PDB file of C-alpha atoms in Angstrom:
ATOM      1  CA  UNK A   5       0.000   0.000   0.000  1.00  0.00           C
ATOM      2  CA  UNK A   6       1.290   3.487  -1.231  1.00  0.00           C
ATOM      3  CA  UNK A   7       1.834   6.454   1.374  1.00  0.00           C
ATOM      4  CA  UNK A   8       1.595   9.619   0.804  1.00  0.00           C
ATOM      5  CA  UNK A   9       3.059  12.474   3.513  1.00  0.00           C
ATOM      6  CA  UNK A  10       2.026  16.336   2.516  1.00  0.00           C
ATOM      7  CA  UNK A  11       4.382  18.743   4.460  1.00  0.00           C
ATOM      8  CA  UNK A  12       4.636  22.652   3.593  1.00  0.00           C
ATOM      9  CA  UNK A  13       1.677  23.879   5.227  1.00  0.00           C
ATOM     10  CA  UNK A  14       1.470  27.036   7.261  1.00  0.00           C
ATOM     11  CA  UNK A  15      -0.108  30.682   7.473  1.00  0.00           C
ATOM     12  CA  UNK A  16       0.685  32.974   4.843  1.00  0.00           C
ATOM     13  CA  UNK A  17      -0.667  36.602   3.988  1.00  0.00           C
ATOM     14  CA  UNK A  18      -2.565  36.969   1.124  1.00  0.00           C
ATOM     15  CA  UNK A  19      -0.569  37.369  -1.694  1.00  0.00           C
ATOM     16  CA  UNK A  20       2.188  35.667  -0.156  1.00  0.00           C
ATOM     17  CA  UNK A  21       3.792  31.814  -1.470  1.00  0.00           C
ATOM     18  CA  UNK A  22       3.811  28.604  -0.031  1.00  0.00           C
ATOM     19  CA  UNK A  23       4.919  25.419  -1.594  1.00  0.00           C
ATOM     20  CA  UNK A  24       3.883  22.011  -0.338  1.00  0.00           C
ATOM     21  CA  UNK A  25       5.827  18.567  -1.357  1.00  0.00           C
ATOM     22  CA  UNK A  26       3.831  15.174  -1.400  1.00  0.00           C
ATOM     23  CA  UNK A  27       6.483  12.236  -1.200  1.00  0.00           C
ATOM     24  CA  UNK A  28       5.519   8.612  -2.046  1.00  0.00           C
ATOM     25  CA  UNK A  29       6.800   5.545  -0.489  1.00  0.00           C
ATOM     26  CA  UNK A  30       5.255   3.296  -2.837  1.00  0.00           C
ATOM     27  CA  UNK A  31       7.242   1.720  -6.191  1.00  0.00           C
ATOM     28  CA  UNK A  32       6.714   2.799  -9.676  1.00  0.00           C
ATOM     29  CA  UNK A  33       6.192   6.588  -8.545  1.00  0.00           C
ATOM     30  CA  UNK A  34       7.290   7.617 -12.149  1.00  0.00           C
ATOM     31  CA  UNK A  35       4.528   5.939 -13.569  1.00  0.00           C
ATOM     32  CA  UNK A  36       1.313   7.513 -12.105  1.00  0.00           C
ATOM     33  CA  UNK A  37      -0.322  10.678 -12.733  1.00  0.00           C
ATOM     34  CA  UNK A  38      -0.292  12.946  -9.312  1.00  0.00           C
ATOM     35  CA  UNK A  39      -3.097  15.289  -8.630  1.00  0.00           C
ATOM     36  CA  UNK A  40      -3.830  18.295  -5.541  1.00  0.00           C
ATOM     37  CA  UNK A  41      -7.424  18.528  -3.941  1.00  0.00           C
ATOM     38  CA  UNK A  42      -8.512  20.794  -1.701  1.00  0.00           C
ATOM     39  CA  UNK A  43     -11.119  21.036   1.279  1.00  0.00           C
ATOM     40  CA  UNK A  44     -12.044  24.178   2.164  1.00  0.00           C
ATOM     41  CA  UNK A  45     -14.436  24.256   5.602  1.00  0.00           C
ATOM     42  CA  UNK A  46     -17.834  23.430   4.821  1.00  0.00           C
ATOM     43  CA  UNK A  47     -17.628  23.009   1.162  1.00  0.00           C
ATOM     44  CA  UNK A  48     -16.968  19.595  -1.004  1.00  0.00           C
ATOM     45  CA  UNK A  49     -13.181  18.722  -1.377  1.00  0.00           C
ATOM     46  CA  UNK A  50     -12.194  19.832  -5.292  1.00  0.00           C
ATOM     47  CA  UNK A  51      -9.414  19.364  -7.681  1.00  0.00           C
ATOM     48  CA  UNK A  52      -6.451  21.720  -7.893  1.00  0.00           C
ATOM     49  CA  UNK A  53      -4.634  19.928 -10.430  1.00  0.00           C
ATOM     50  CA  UNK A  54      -2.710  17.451 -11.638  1.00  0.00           C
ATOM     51  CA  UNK A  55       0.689  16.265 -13.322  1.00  0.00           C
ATOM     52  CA  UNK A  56       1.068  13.736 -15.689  1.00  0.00           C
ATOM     53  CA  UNK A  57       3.162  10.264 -14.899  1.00  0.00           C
ATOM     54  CA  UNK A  58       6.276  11.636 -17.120  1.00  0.00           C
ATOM     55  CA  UNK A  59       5.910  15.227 -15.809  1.00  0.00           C
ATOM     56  CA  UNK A  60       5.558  16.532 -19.306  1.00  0.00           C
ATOM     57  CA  UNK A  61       1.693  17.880 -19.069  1.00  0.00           C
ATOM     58  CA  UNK A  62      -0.255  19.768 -16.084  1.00  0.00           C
ATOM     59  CA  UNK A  63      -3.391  20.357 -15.652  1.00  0.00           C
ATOM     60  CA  UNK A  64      -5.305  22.978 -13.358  1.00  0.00           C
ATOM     61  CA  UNK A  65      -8.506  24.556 -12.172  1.00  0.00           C
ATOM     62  CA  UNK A  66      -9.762  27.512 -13.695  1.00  0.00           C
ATOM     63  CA  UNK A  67      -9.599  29.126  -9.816  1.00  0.00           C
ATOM     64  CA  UNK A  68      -5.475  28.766  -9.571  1.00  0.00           C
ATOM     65  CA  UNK A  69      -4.462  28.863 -13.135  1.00  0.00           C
ATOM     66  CA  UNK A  70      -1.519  31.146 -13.181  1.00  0.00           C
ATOM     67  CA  UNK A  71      -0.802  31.048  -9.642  1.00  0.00           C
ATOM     68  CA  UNK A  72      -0.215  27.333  -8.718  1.00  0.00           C
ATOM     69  CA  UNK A  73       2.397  25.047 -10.493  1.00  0.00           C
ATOM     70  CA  UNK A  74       2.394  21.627  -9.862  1.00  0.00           C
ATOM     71  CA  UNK A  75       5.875  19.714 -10.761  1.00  0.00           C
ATOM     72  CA  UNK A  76       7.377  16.299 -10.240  1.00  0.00           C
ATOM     73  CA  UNK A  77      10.578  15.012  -9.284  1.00  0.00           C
ATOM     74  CA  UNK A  78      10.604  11.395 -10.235  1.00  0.00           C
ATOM     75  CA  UNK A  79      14.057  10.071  -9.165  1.00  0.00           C
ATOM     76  CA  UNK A  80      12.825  11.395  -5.523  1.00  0.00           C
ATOM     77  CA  UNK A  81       9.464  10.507  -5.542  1.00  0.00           C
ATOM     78  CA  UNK A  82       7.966  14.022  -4.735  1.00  0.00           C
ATOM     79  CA  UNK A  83       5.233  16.109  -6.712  1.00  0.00           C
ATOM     80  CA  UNK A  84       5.125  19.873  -5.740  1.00  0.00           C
ATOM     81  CA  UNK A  85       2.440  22.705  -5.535  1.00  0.00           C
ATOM     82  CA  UNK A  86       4.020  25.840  -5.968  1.00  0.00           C
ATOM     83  CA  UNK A  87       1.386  28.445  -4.656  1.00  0.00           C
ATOM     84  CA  UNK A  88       2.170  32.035  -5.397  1.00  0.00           C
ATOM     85  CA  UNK A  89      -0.874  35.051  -4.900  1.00  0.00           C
ATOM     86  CA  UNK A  90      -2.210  33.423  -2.192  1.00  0.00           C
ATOM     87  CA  UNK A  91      -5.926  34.440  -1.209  1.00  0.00           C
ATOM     88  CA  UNK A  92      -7.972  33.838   1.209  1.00  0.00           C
ATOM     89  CA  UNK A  93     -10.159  31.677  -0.802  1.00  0.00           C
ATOM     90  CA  UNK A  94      -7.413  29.221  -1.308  1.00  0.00           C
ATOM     91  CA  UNK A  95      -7.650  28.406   2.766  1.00  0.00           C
ATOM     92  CA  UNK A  96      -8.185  24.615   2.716  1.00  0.00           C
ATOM     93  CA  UNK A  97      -6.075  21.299   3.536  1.00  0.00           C
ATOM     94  CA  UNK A  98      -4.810  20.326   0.975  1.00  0.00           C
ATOM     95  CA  UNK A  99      -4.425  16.691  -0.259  1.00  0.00           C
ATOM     96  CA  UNK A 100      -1.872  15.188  -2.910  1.00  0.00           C
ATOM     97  CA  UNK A 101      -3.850  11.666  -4.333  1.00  0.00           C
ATOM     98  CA  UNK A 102      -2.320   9.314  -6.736  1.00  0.00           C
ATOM     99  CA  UNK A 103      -3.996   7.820  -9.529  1.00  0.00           C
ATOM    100  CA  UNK A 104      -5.371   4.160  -9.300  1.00  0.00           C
ATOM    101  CA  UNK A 105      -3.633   3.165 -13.023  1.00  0.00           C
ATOM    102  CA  UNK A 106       0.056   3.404 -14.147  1.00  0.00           C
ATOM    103  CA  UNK A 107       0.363   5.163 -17.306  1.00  0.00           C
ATOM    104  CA  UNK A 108      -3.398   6.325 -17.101  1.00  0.00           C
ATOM    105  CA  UNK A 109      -4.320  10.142 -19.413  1.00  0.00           C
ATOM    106  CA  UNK A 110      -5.325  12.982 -18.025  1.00  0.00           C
ATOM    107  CA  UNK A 111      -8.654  13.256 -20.018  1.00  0.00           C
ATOM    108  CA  UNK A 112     -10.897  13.388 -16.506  1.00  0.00           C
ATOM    109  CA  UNK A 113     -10.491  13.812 -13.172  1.00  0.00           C
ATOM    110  CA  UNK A 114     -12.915  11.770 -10.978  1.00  0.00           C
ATOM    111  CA  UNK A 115     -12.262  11.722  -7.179  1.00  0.00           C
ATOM    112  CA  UNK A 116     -12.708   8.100  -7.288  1.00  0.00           C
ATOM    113  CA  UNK A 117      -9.932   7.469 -10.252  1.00  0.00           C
ATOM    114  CA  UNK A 118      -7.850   8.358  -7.054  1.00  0.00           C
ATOM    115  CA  UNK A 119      -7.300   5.527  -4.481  1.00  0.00           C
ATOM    116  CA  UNK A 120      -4.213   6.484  -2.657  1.00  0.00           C
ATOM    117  CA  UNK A 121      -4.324   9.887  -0.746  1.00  0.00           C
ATOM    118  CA  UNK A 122      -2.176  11.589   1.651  1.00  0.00           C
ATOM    119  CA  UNK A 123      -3.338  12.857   5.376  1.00  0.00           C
ATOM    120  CA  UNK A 124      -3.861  16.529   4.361  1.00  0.00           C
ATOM    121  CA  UNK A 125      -1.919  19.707   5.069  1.00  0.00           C
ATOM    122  CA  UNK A 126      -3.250  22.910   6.166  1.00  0.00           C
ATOM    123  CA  UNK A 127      -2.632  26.158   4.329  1.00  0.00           C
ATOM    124  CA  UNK A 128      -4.510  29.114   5.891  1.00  0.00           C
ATOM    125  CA  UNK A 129      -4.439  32.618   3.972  1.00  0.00           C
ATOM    126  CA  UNK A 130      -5.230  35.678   5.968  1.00  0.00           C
ATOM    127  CA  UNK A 131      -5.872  38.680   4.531  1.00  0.00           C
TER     128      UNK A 131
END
């Protein structure tokens, strides 16, 4: 069974930067596409984005495009969220999830395509 451990959390002004790293302890990390949710309090847990298995393709809701940047480093088993512009709507805990096939496209992103999720990391923007 795959782990995943979120760190990078914090408090952060708005329009301030925090990055958050997701490693994996499971094999085959290179071959899975990696995706960020988000659970903001009362409201439904949503996608951020997500990376493809090689890295080469990203993908990202309309709400963080050109802010967030989500990257990969495969030889340490680590995706990143970049967030830059921080605002208070993006308070949440934030989850990294990894995608239930090897070598699977990025055509939709369905919570339950997702079987292997991390514990969650807070990121709180004041303003």
């Amino acid at each position: 069974q795959v782990q995943l451990v979120e760190s990078g959390g914090g408090v952060v002004q708005a329009g301030g930067s925090l990055r958050l790293s997701c490693i994996s302890s499971g094999r085959a990390f290179s071959v899975y596409v990696m995706a960020w949710f988000r659970q903001a309090p009362g409201k439904e847990r949503e996608l951020v984005g997500g990376i493809s298995w090689s890295g080469g393709r990203t993908y990202y809701a309309e709400s963080v495009k050109g802010r967030f940047t989500i990257s990969r480093d495969n030889a340490k088993n680590t995706v990143y969220l970049q967030m830059n512009s921080l605002k208070p709507e993006d308070t949440a805990v934030y989850y990294c999830a990894r995608r239930n096939s090897p070598y699977s496209d990025m055509l939709y992103w369905f919570e339950s395509d997702f079987g292997s999720w991390g514990q969650g990391t807070q990121v709180t923007v004041s303003s």
